[in-house]
mmCIF file of C-alpha atoms in Angstrom:
data_model
loop_
_atom_site.group_PDB
_atom_site.id
_atom_site.type_symbol
_atom_site.label_atom_id
_atom_site.label_comp_id
_atom_site.label_asym_id
_atom_site.label_seq_id
_atom_site.Cartn_x
_atom_site.Cartn_y
_atom_site.Cartn_z
ATOM 1 C CA MET A 1 -16.764 -14.678 14.836
ATOM 2 C CA GLY A 2 -13.751 -13.240 13.015
ATOM 3 C CA GLU A 3 -10.160 -13.473 14.171
ATOM 4 C CA TYR A 4 -10.018 -9.777 15.084
ATOM 5 C CA ASP A 5 -13.064 -10.079 17.364
ATOM 6 C CA GLN A 6 -11.623 -13.245 18.923
ATOM 7 C CA GLY A 7 -8.377 -11.376 19.639
ATOM 8 C CA VAL A 8 -10.261 -8.485 21.266
ATOM 9 C CA LEU A 9 -12.175 -10.928 23.492
ATOM 10 C CA GLN A 10 -8.942 -12.683 24.460
ATOM 11 C CA ALA A 11 -7.237 -9.386 25.309
ATOM 12 C CA ASP A 12 -10.260 -8.224 27.341
ATOM 13 C CA ALA A 13 -10.339 -11.537 29.240
ATOM 14 C CA ALA A 14 -6.597 -11.243 29.930
ATOM 15 C CA LYS A 15 -7.073 -7.707 31.319
ATOM 16 C CA GLU A 16 -9.968 -8.799 33.549
ATOM 17 C CA SER A 17 -7.899 -11.720 34.845
ATOM 18 C CA ASN A 18 -4.873 -9.512 35.553
ATOM 19 C CA VAL A 19 -2.690 -11.422 33.086
ATOM 20 C CA GLN A 20 0.759 -9.824 33.164
ATOM 21 C CA LEU A 21 1.906 -10.726 29.642
ATOM 22 C CA PHE A 22 -0.380 -11.397 26.660
ATOM 23 C CA LEU A 23 1.125 -12.467 23.321
ATOM 24 C CA PHE A 24 -1.131 -12.707 20.262
ATOM 25 C CA SER A 25 -0.241 -14.070 16.834
ATOM 26 C CA THR A 26 -2.129 -13.663 13.573
ATOM 27 C CA LEU A 27 -1.636 -14.471 9.899
ATOM 28 C CA PRO A 28 -2.885 -12.654 6.791
ATOM 29 C CA TYR A 29 -5.981 -13.958 5.018
ATOM 30 C CA VAL A 30 -5.155 -15.928 1.862
ATOM 31 C CA GLY A 31 -8.649 -17.069 0.816
ATOM 32 C CA PRO A 32 -10.764 -20.238 1.026
ATOM 33 C CA GLU A 33 -9.086 -21.720 -2.045
ATOM 34 C CA TYR A 34 -5.666 -21.803 -0.385
ATOM 35 C CA MET A 35 -4.001 -25.221 -0.062
ATOM 36 C CA GLY A 36 -6.108 -27.574 -2.064
ATOM 37 C CA LEU A 37 -9.513 -26.313 -3.040
ATOM 38 C CA GLY A 38 -8.758 -25.405 -6.649
ATOM 39 C CA GLY A 39 -5.932 -22.922 -6.904
ATOM 40 C CA VAL A 40 -4.346 -19.864 -5.412
ATOM 41 C CA GLU A 41 -4.660 -16.233 -6.488
ATOM 42 C CA LEU A 42 -2.347 -13.613 -5.019
ATOM 43 C CA TYR A 43 -2.646 -9.900 -5.811
ATOM 44 C CA ASP A 44 -0.356 -7.015 -4.939
ATOM 45 C CA GLU A 45 0.174 -3.464 -6.157
ATOM 46 C CA LYS A 46 3.912 -3.698 -6.773
ATOM 47 C CA GLU A 47 6.266 -6.616 -7.145
ATOM 48 C CA LYS A 48 8.360 -5.580 -4.161
ATOM 49 C CA PRO A 49 9.834 -7.730 -1.377
ATOM 50 C CA VAL A 50 7.853 -8.179 1.840
ATOM 51 C CA VAL A 51 8.690 -9.988 5.082
ATOM 52 C CA PHE A 52 7.324 -13.471 5.790
ATOM 53 C CA LEU A 53 7.573 -15.841 8.734
ATOM 54 C CA TRP A 54 8.044 -19.603 8.748
ATOM 55 C CA VAL A 55 5.454 -20.113 11.493
ATOM 56 C CA GLU A 56 6.241 -23.751 12.358
ATOM 57 C CA HIS A 57 9.940 -22.996 12.688
ATOM 58 C CA ASP A 58 10.278 -19.408 13.915
ATOM 59 C CA LEU A 59 7.146 -18.282 15.770
ATOM 60 C CA GLY A 60 7.752 -20.289 18.962
ATOM 61 C CA PRO A 61 11.398 -19.239 19.453
ATOM 62 C CA SER A 62 10.522 -15.621 18.617
ATOM 63 C CA THR A 63 7.711 -15.602 21.163
ATOM 64 C CA LEU A 64 10.007 -17.101 23.804
ATOM 65 C CA ALA A 65 12.649 -14.457 23.067
ATOM 66 C CA ILE A 66 10.107 -11.660 23.611
ATOM 67 C CA ALA A 67 8.855 -13.276 26.841
ATOM 68 C CA GLU A 68 12.465 -13.743 28.028
ATOM 69 C CA ALA A 69 13.179 -10.057 27.371
ATOM 70 C CA PHE A 70 10.317 -9.177 29.730
ATOM 71 C CA ARG A 71 11.382 -11.751 32.337
ATOM 72 C CA THR A 72 15.046 -10.773 32.531
ATOM 73 C CA SER A 73 14.679 -6.986 32.322
ATOM 74 C CA GLY A 74 14.398 -6.520 36.081
ATOM 75 C CA LYS A 75 11.588 -4.013 35.513
ATOM 76 C CA PRO A 76 7.869 -4.344 36.144
ATOM 77 C CA LEU A 77 6.089 -5.331 32.920
ATOM 78 C CA SER A 78 4.261 -1.996 32.888
ATOM 79 C CA GLU A 79 7.632 -0.176 32.640
ATOM 80 C CA HIS A 80 9.241 -2.448 30.021
ATOM 81 C CA TYR A 81 10.045 -0.756 26.709
ATOM 82 C CA LEU A 82 8.198 -3.508 24.776
ATOM 83 C CA ASN A 83 5.005 -3.087 26.813
ATOM 84 C CA HIS A 84 1.997 -2.171 24.650
ATOM 85 C CA THR A 85 3.968 -2.559 21.429
ATOM 86 C CA ILE A 86 3.495 -4.615 18.304
ATOM 87 C CA GLN A 87 6.566 -6.700 17.497
ATOM 88 C CA PRO A 88 6.537 -7.943 13.904
ATOM 89 C CA VAL A 89 8.474 -11.162 13.401
ATOM 90 C CA GLY A 90 9.920 -12.176 10.058
ATOM 91 C CA SER A 91 12.366 -14.785 8.856
ATOM 92 C CA TRP A 92 12.274 -14.478 5.052
ATOM 93 C CA ARG A 93 12.047 -11.591 2.625
ATOM 94 C CA GLY A 94 10.634 -12.180 -0.835
ATOM 95 C CA THR A 95 8.016 -11.094 -3.353
ATOM 96 C CA TRP A 96 4.464 -12.370 -3.770
ATOM 97 C CA GLY A 97 5.548 -13.706 -7.155
ATOM 98 C CA GLU A 98 8.169 -15.860 -5.407
ATOM 99 C CA VAL A 99 5.542 -17.015 -2.914
ATOM 100 C CA SER A 100 3.176 -17.870 -5.760
ATOM 101 C CA ARG A 101 5.821 -19.932 -7.568
ATOM 102 C CA GLU A 102 6.788 -21.737 -4.354
ATOM 103 C CA ILE A 103 3.176 -22.629 -3.516
ATOM 104 C CA GLU A 104 2.768 -24.003 -7.034
ATOM 105 C CA ARG A 105 6.028 -25.942 -6.788
ATOM 106 C CA GLN A 106 5.164 -27.531 -3.438
ATOM 107 C CA THR A 107 1.443 -28.187 -3.964
ATOM 108 C CA ARG A 108 1.226 -28.551 -7.770
ATOM 109 C CA LEU A 109 -1.850 -26.326 -7.632
ATOM 110 C CA GLU A 110 -2.310 -23.769 -10.360
ATOM 111 C CA THR A 111 -1.173 -20.467 -8.923
ATOM 112 C CA ARG A 112 -1.762 -17.024 -10.404
ATOM 113 C CA HIS A 113 0.047 -13.901 -9.260
ATOM 114 C CA THR A 114 -1.186 -10.558 -10.573
ATOM 115 C CA VAL A 115 0.577 -7.236 -10.116
ATOM 116 C CA MET A 116 -2.123 -4.560 -10.230
#
């Protein structure tokens, strides 16, 4: 079962259980060869900066900050301005070329970045 379907099942289960606050995190797909199975290939249409997140360092505190905003608002969750919204979290802005070079530097795997 794919990550999207798992997320839908989790959200449905949360609704059925009357969960008041449901936070879901996902990452983009990088491919089965990522981190050690032969190399990394990254493709993008333009070499322009995009936002990335250092998951181990920033995801937990970001999630707590969003939960704290709900907790301290004094409003029911259903009336909170963040209710039913997607909150992107990012801690670094760079290009896929920079990501490619950093993966190669840290893992010593051959890394190819192609601007299409």
